[in-house]
Coordinates of C-alpha atoms in Angstrom, one line a residue:
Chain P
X232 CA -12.8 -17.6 -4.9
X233 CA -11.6 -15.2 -6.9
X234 CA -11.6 -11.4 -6.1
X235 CA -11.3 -10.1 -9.5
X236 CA -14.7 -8.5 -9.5
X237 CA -14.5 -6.6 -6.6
X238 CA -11.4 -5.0 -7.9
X239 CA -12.6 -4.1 -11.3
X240 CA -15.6 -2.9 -9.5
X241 CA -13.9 -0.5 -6.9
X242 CA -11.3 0.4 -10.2
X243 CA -14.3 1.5 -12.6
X244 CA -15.8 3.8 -9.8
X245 CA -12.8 5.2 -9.1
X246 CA -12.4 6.7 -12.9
X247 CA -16.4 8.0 -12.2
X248 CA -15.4 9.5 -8.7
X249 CA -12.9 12.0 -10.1
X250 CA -13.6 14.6 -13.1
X251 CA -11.0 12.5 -15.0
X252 CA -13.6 10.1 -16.6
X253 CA -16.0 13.1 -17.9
X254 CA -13.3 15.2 -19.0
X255 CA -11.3 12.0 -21.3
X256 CA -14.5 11.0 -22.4
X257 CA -15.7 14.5 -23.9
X258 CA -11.7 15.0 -25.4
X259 CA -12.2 11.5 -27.1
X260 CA -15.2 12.6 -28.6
X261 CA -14.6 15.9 -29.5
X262 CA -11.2 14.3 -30.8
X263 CA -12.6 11.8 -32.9
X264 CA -15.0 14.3 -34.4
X265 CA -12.6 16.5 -35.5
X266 CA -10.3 13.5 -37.1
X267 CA -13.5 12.1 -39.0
X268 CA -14.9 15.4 -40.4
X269 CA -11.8 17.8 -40.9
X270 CA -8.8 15.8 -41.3
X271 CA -10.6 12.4 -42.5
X272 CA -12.5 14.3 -45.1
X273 CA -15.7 11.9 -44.0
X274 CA -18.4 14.3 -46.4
X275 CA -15.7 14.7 -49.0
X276 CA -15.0 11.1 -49.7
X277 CA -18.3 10.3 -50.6
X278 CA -18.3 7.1 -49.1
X279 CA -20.6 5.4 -46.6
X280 CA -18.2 4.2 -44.4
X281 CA -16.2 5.0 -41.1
X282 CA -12.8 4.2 -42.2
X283 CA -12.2 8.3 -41.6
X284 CA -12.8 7.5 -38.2
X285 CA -11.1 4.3 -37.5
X286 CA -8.6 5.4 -39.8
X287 CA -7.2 7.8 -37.0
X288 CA -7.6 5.7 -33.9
X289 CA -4.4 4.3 -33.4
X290 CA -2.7 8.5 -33.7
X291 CA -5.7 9.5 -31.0
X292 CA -5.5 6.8 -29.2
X293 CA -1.7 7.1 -28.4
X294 CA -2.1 10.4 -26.4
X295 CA -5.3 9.6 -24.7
X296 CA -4.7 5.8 -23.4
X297 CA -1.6 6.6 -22.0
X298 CA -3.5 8.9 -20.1
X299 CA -5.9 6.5 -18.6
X300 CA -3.4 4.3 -18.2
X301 CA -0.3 6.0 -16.3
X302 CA -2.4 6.3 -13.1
X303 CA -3.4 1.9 -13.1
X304 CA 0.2 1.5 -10.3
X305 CA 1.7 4.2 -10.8
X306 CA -0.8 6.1 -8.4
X307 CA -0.9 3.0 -5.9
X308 CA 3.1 3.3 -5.3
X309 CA 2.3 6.8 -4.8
X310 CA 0.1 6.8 -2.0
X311 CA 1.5 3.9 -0.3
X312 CA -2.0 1.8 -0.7
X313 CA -0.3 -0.8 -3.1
X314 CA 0.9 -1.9 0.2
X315 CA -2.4 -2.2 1.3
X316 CA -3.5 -4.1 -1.8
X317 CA -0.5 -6.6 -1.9
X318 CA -1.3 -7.7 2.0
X319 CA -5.1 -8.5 1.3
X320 CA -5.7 -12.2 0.6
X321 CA -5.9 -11.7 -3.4
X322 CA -3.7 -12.7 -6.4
X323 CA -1.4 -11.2 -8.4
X324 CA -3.5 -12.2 -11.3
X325 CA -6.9 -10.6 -9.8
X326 CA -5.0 -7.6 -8.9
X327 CA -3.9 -6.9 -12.0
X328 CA -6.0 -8.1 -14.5
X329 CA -8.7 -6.4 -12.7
X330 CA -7.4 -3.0 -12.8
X331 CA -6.5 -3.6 -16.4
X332 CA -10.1 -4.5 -17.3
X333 CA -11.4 -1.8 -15.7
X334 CA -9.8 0.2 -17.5
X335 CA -10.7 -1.6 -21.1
X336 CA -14.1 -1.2 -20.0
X337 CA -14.0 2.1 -19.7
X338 CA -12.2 3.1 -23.1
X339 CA -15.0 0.7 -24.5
X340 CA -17.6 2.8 -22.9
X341 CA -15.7 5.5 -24.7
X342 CA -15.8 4.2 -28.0
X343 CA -19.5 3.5 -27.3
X344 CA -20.3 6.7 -27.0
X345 CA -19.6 7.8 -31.0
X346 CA -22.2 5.7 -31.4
X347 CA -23.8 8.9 -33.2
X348 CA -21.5 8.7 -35.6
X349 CA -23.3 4.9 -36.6
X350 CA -26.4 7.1 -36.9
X351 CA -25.1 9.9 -39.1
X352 CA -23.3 7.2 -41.4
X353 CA -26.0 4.9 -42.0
X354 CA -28.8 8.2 -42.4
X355 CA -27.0 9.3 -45.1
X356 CA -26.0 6.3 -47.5
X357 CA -26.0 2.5 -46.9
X358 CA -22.4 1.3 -45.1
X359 CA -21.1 -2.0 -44.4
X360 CA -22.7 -2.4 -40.6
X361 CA -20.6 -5.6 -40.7
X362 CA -17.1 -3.2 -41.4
X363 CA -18.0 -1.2 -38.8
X364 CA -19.0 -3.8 -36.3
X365 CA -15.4 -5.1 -36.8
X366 CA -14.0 -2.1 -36.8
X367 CA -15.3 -1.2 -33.3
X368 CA -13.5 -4.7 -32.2
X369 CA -10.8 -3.8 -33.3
X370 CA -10.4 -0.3 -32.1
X371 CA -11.3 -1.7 -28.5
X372 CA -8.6 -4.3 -29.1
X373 CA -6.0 -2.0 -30.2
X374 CA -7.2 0.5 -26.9
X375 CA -6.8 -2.4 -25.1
X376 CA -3.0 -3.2 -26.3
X377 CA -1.9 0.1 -25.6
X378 CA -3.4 -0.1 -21.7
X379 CA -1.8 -3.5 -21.2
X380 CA 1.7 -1.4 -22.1
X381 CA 0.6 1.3 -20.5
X382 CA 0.0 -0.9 -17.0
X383 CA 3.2 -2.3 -17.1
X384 CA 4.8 1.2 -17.7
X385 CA 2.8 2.5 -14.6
X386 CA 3.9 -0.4 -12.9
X387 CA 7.6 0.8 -13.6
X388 CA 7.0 4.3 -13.3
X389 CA 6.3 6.2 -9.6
X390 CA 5.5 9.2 -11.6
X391 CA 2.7 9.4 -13.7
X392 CA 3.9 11.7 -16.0
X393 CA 7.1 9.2 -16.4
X394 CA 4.7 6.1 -17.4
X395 CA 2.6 8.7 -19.7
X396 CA 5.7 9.2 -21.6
X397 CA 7.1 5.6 -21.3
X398 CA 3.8 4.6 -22.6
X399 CA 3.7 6.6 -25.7
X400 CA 7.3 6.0 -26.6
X401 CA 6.5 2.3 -26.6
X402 CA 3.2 2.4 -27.8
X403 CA 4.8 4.3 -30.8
X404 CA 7.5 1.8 -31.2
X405 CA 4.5 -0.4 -31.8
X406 CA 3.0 1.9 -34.7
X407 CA 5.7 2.8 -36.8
X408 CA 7.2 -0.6 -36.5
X409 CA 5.8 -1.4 -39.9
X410 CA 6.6 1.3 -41.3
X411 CA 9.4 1.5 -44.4
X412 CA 11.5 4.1 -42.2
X413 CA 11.9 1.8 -39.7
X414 CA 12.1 -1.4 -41.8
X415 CA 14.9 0.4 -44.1
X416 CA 16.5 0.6 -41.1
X417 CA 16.7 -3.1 -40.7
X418 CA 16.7 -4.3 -44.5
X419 CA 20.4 -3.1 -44.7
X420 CA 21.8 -5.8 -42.3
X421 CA 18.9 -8.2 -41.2
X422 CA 17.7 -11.6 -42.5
X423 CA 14.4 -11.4 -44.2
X424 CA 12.6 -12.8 -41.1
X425 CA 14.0 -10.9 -39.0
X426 CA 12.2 -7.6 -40.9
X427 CA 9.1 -9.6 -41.3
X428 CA 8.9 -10.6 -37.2
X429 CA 9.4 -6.1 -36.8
X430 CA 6.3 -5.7 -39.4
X431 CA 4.4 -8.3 -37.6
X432 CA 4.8 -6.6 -34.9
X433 CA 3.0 -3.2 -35.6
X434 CA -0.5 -2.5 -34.7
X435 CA -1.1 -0.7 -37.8
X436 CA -1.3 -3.6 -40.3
X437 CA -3.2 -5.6 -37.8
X438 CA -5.8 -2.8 -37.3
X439 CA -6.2 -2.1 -40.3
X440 CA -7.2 -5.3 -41.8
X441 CA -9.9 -5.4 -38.9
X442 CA -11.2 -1.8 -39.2
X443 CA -11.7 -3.3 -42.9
X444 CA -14.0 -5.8 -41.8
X445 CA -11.5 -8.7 -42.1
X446 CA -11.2 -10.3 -39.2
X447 CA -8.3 -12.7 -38.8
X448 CA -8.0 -15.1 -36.2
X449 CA -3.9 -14.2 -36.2
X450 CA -5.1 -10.7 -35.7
X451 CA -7.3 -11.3 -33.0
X452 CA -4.7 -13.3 -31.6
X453 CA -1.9 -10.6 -31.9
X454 CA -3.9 -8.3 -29.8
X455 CA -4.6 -11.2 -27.1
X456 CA -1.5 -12.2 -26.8
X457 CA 0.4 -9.2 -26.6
X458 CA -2.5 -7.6 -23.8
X459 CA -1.7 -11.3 -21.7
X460 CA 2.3 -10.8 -22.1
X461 CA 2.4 -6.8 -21.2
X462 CA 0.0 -7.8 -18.6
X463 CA 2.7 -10.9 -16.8
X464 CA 5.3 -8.1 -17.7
X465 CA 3.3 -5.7 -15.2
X466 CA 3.2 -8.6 -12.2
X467 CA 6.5 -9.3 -12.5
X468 CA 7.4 -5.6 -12.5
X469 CA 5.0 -5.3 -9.8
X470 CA 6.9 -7.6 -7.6
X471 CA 10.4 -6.2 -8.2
X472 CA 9.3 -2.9 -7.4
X473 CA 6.5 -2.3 -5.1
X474 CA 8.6 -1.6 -1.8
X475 CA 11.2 1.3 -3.8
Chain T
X150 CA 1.0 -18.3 17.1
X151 CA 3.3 -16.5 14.6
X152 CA 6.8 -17.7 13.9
X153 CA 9.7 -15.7 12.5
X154 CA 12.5 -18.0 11.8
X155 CA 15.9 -16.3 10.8
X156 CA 14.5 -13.7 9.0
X157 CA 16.8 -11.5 6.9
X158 CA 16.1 -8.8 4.4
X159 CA 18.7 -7.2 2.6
X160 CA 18.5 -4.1 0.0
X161 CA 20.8 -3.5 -2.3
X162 CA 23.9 -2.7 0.4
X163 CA 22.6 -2.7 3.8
X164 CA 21.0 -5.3 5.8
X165 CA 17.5 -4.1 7.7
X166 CA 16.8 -7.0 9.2
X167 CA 19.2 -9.2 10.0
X168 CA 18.5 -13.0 11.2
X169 CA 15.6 -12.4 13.4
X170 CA 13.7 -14.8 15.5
X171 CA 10.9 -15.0 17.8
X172 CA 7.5 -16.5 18.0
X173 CA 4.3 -15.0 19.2
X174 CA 1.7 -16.7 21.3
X175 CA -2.2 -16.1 21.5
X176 CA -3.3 -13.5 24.0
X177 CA 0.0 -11.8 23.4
X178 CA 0.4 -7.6 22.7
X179 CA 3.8 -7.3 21.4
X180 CA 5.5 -4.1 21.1
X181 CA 8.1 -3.6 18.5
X182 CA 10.8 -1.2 19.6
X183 CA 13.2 0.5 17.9
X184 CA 14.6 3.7 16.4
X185 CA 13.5 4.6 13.1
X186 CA 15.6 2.7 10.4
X187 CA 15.8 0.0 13.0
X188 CA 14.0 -2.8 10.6
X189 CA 10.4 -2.6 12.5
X190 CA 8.4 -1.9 9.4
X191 CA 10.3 -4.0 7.2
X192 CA 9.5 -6.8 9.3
X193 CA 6.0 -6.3 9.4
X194 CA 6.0 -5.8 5.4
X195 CA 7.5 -9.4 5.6
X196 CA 5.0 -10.9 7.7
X197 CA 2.1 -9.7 5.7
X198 CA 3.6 -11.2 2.4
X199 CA 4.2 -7.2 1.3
X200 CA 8.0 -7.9 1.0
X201 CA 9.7 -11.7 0.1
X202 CA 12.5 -12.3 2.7
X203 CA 16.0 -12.3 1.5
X204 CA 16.4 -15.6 3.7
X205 CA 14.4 -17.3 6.5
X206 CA 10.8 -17.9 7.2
X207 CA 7.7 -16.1 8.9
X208 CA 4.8 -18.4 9.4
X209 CA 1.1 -17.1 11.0
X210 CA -1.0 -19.9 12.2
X211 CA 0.8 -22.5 10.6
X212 CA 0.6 -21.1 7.1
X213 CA 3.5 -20.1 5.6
X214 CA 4.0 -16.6 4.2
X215 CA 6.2 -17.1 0.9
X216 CA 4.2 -20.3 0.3
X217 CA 0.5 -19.8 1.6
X218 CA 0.4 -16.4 0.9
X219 CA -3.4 -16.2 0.7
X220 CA -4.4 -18.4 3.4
X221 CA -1.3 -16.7 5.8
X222 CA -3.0 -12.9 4.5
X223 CA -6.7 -14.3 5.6
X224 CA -5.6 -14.3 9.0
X225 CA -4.2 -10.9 9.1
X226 CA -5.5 -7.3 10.0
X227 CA -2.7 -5.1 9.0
X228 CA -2.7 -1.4 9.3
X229 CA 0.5 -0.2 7.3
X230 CA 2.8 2.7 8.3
X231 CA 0.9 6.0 7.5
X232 CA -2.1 3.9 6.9
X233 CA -2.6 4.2 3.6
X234 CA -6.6 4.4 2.0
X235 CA -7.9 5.4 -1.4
X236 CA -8.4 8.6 -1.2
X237 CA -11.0 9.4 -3.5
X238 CA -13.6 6.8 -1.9
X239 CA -16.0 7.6 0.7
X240 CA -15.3 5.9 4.0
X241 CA -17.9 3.3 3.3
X242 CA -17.6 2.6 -0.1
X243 CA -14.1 2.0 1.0
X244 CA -14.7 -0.5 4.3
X245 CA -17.5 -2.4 2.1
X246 CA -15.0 -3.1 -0.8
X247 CA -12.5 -4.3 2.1
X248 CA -15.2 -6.8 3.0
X249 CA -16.2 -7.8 -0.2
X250 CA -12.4 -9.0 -0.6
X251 CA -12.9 -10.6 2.9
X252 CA -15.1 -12.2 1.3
X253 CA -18.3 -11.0 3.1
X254 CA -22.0 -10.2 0.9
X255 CA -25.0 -8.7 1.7
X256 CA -26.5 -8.4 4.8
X257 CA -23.2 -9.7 6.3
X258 CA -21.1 -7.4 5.0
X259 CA -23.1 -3.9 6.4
X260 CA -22.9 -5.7 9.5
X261 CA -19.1 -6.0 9.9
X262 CA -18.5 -2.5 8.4
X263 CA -21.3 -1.1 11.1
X264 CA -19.2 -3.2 13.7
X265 CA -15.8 -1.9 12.6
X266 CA -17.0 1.7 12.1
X267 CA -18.4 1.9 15.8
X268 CA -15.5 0.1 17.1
X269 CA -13.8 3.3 16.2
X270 CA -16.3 5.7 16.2
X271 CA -15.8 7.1 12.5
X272 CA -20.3 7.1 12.4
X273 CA -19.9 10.9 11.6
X274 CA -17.5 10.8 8.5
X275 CA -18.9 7.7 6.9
X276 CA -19.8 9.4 3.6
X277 CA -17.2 11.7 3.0
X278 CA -14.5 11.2 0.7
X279 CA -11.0 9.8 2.9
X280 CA -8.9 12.4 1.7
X281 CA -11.1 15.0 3.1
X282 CA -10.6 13.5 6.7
X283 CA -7.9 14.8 9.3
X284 CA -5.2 12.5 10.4
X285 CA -6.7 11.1 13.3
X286 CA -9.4 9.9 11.4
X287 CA -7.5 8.5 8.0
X288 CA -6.0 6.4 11.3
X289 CA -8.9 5.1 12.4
X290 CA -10.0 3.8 8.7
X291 CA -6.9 2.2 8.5
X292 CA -7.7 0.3 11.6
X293 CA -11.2 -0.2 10.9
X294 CA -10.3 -2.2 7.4
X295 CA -7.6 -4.1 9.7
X296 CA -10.5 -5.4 12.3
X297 CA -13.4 -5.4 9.8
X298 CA -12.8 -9.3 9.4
X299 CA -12.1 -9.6 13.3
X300 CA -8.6 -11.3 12.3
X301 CA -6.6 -13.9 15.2
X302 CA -3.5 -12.0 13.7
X303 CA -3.3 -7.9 14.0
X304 CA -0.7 -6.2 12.8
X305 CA -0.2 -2.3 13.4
X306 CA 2.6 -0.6 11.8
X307 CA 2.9 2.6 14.6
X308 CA -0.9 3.0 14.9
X309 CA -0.9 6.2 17.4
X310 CA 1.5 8.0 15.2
X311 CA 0.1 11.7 15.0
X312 CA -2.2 10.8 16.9
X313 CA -3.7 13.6 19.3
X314 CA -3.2 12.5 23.5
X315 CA -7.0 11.8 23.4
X316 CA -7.1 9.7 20.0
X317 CA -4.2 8.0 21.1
X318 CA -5.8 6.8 24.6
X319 CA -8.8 5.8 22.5
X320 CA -6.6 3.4 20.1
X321 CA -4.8 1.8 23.2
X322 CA -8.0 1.6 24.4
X323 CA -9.4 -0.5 21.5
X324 CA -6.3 -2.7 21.1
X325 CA -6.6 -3.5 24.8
X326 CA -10.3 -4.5 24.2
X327 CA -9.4 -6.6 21.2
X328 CA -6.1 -8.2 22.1
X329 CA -7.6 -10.7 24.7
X330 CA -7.7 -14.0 22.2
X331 CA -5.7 -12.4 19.5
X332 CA -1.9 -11.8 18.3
X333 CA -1.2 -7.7 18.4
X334 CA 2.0 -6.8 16.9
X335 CA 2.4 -2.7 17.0
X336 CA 5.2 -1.2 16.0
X337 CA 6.1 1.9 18.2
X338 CA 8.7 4.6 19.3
X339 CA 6.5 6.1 22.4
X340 CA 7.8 3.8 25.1
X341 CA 4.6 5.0 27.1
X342 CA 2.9 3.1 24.6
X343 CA 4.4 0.0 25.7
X344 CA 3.7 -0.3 29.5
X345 CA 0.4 1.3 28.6
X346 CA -0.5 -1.6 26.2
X347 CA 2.1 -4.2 26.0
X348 CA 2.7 -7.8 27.5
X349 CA 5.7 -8.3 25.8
X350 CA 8.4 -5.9 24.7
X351 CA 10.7 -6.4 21.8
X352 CA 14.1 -4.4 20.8
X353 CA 15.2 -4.1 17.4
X354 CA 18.4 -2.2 16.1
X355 CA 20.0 -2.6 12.8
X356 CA 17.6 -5.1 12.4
X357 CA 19.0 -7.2 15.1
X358 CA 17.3 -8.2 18.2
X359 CA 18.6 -6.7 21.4
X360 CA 16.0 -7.6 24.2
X361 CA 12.9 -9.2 24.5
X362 CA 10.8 -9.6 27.7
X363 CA 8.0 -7.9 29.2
X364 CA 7.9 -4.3 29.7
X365 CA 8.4 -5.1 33.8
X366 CA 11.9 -7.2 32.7
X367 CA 13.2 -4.2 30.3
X368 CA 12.5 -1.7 33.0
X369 CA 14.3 -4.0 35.8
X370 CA 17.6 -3.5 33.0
X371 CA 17.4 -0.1 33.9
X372 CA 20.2 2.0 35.8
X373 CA 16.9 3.7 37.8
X374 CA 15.3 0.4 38.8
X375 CA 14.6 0.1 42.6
X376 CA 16.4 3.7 42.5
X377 CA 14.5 6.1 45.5
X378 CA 13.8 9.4 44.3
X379 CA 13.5 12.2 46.4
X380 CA 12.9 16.2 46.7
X381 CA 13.8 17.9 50.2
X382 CA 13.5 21.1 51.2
X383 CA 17.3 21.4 52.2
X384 CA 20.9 20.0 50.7
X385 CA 21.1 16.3 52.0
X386 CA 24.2 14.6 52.9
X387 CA 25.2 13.2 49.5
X388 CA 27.7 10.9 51.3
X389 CA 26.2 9.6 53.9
X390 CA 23.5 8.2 51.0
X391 CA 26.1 7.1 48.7
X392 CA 27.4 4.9 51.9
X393 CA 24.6 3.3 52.4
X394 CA 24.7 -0.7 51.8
X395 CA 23.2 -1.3 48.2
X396 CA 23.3 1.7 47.4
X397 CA 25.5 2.2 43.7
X398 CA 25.2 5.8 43.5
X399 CA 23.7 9.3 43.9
X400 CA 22.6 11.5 41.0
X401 CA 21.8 15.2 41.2
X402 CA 19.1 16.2 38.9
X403 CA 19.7 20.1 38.7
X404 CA 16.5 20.5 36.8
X405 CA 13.6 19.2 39.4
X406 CA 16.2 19.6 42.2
X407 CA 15.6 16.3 42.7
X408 CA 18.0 13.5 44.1
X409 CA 18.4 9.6 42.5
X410 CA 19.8 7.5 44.8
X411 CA 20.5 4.1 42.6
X412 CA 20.4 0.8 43.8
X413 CA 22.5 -1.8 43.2
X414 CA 21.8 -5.0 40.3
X415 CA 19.1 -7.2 43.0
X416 CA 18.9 -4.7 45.8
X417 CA 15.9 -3.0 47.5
X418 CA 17.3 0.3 49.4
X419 CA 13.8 2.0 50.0
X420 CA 14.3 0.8 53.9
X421 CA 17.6 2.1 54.4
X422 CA 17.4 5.4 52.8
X423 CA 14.0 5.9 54.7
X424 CA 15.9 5.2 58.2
X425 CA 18.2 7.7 57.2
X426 CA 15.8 10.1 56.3
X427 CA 14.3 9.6 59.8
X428 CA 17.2 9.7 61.5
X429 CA 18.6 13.2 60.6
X430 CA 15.4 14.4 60.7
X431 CA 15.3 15.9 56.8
X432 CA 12.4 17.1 55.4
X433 CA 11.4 15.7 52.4
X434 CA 8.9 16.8 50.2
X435 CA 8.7 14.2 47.8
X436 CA 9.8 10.5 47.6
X437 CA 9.5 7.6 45.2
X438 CA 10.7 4.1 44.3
X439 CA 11.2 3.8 40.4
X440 CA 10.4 1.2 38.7
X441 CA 12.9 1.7 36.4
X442 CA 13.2 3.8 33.3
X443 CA 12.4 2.5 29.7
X444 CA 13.8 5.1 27.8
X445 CA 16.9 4.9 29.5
X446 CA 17.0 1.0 28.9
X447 CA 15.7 2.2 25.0
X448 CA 18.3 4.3 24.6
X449 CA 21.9 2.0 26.2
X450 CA 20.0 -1.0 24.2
X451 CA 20.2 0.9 21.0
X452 CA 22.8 3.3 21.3
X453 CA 25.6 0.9 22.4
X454 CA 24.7 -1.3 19.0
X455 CA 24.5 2.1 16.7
X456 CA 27.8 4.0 17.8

């Protein structure tokens, strides 16, 4: 039977049993405030929509996931209990797919909570509820990408400050991969494909089309399968390093 | 029973255990000896599927570790070394998510965490937060989530360690109670621990094994066994001990003012040194056979392998 409920249950309390929950959850939404109404220009555009608040997830997101993320092994090496965990009769798989949804969940309940912002936007003109529907799924799936790096960066890390900046280095890698800077780079010297397979890779592109209200099964897919790899990169990591 | 089968660990350069073998019965309280660095705790994170052997095979119950991990893990209670807890959970929230992953629900599961927390006796703290606690009691919730599934295999990675004298009676205690039908493996460096609690004495250095026998056997190695021990009021005729039959030696112990008369490998020498006594009319104040002495056995056993 498996035990991955009792893991993501003990996991989700623990984020409630410290301040860290409350104080993430009140940055996040100050954060995203600020993005949407000063720098997003949300009144000045004139529109009814909440692409000045999507629109800055993946920059906000890159400081404060890593930050949820760094303490998913990194804080089990630490302490000595991953030894504890890794001699009770439960999988690899349980153990850490359970601690990773636990923490999705909890940027989810997150992102739930601008749920004002819904309010305010659909008060004052008519929006695309669809668009923002999307958009929500895909913010949560992008959240979700950068916690399945970020697990396997705790997972490499003892240090949590070392897997918070692992994780935003890589999580950044993942941005700006689409970007020209980083594509001139390549367009010198590699094949077509082989600048097309580093665009593919970015998050923005992908995110954007979903915060848009198109949702693409290959998108959808992107985000699945990249959470799934980073999280068999965190078991294997797991195994090689729990006993340094 | 628990098999270990040539089991050999290596890191990076240096081996920590190297080929070890030996099984464990039913019924059994084995004490793991050996100076720190010796491979004790490596071992044990090999038999609880924490670590993957480099070579060789542990088996508990039948099931074997690398292969049935779970099943092999279902039959252990393992406390590790330092006993680590989530610190940030209350004592019950953290022996009822141990159950849960024992697989117990509901009404069964409050009645193995209220069996394991008066087992030992951690009523008082059960809803503070674990890293609140003092040492002695972090110990005991290790040991309580060990026992909470009342396992056939227990394994305790020094589980008196900083322990206070009283505390640490009160563990032996509970091992004792618990040991009769069950596998105890504990890991230790207080050789008091070992007569106090052990059937069955093992010696690791450099994760080899050096002896293995109860703690009566690994005294009987000792220089001191059979030796008569004795305090008199007056200087005794060293040589007229020494020349005793059986008798190997005489040792002056300048601190107790004490003499060690040592017996030779098989002999008894009580009788003659007490005729001797009697005959020159000494008065002596205090006199005793030794059993022999573990720490001296300890430390020839390893020594000899480290230098």
């Amino acid at each position: 039977m498996t035990k991955l409920p009792v893991i993501f249950k003990r996991e989700l309390a623990s984020y409630f049993a410290t301040p860290l929950a409350y104080v993430f959850i009140l940055i996040f939404l100050v954060l995203s405030g600020v993005f949407t109404f000063y720098l997003g220009g949300f009144f000045e555009s004139g529109q009814a929509s909440l692409a000045p608040f999507f629109n800055f997830h993946p920059w906000l997101y890159l400081f404060l996931v890593p930050a949820i993320a760094m303490r998913l092994w990194a804080e089990e090496r630490k302490s000595g209990t991953i030894e504890l965990l890794m001699t009770l009769p439960i999988t690899r798989f349980d153990a850490v797919t359970g601690k990773f949804l636990a923490a999705w969940v909890f940027a989810g309940l997150a992102l739930l909570l601008t749920f004002p912002m819904i309010i305010t936007v659909n008060y004052l003109g008519e929006p695309d509820n669809g668009a923002i529907i999307t958009g929500y799924i895909g913010s949560w799936l992008l959240a979700g990408a950068y916690l399945a790096i970020g697990s396997c960066m705790s997972a490499l890390a003892k240090n949590q400050v070392i897997a918070f900046i692992l994780t935003v280095s890589v999580c950044f890698l993942f941005i700006v991969s689409g970007f020209p800077m980083v594509l001139d780079g390549f367009s010198a010297w590699a094949p077509q494909w082989m600048i097309d397979a580093v665009a593919s890779l970015s998050f923005l592109s992908r995110f954007d089309a979903i915060s848009k209200g198109v949702i693409d099964l290959r998108d959808l897919l992107y985000f699945l399968t990249l959470i799934a790899a980073w999280l068999a990169a965190t078991a294997v990591v797991i195994d090689l390093k729990k006993a340094d | 029973m628990i098999e270990i089968t040539q089991l050999t660990k290596h890191f990076a350069q240096h081996t920590a255990v190297d080929n070890l073998s030996f099984s464990v019965k039913p019924g059994e309280v084995l004490g793991f000896l050996g100076p720190n660095g010796a491979g004790k705790s490596t071992t044990m994170k090999m038999l609880t599927g924490f670590l993957a052997p480099t070579s060789g095979s542990a088996s508990i119950l039948g099931f074997d570790i690398q292969k049935d991990t779970l099943k092999a893990q279902q039959q252990i209670g393992y406390l590790p070394e330092g006993a680590p807890c989530y610190g940030d959970m209350t004592v019950r929230s953290f022996l009822e998510f141990i159950a849960e992953i024992r697989g117990f629900k509901g009404v069964e599961k409050r009645a193995r965490v209220t069996k394991a927390v008066t087992q030992v006796e951690l009523e008082t703290v059960l809803e503070q937060s674990i890293e609140t606690l003092s040492k002695g009691f972090k110990r005991r919730v290790g040991l309580a989530q060990a026992i909470l599934h009342d396992p056939k295999v227990l394994i305790l990675d020094e589980p008196t360690d900083g322990l206070d004298p009283n505390q640490k009676h009160q563990v032996r205690k509970l091992i004792q109670s618990l040991a009769h039908d069950k596998i105890v493996i504990i890991s230790t460096h207080i050789l008091e621990e070992v007569s106090a609690v052990c059937t069955r004495a093992v010696v690791i250095a450099h994760g080899k094994l050096l002896a293995d026998g109860t703690p009566l056997a690994l005294e009987s190695r000792s220089r001191y066994h059979q030796a008569v021990t004795l305090v008199a009021e007056e200087p005794l005729d060293k040589d007229a001990l020494a020349a005793l039959p059986g008798v190997a030696g005489v040792e002056e112990n300048a601190l107790e003012h004490s003499l060690s008369i040592l017996a030779k490998p098989g002999e008894v020498i009580f009788a003659q040194v007490n005729a001797l006594i009697a005959e020159r009319g000494w008065k002596v104040r205090e006199l005793n056979v030794e059993r022999g002495r573990l720490d001296e056995v300890f430390r020839s056993l390893t020594r000899g392998e480290s230098v």
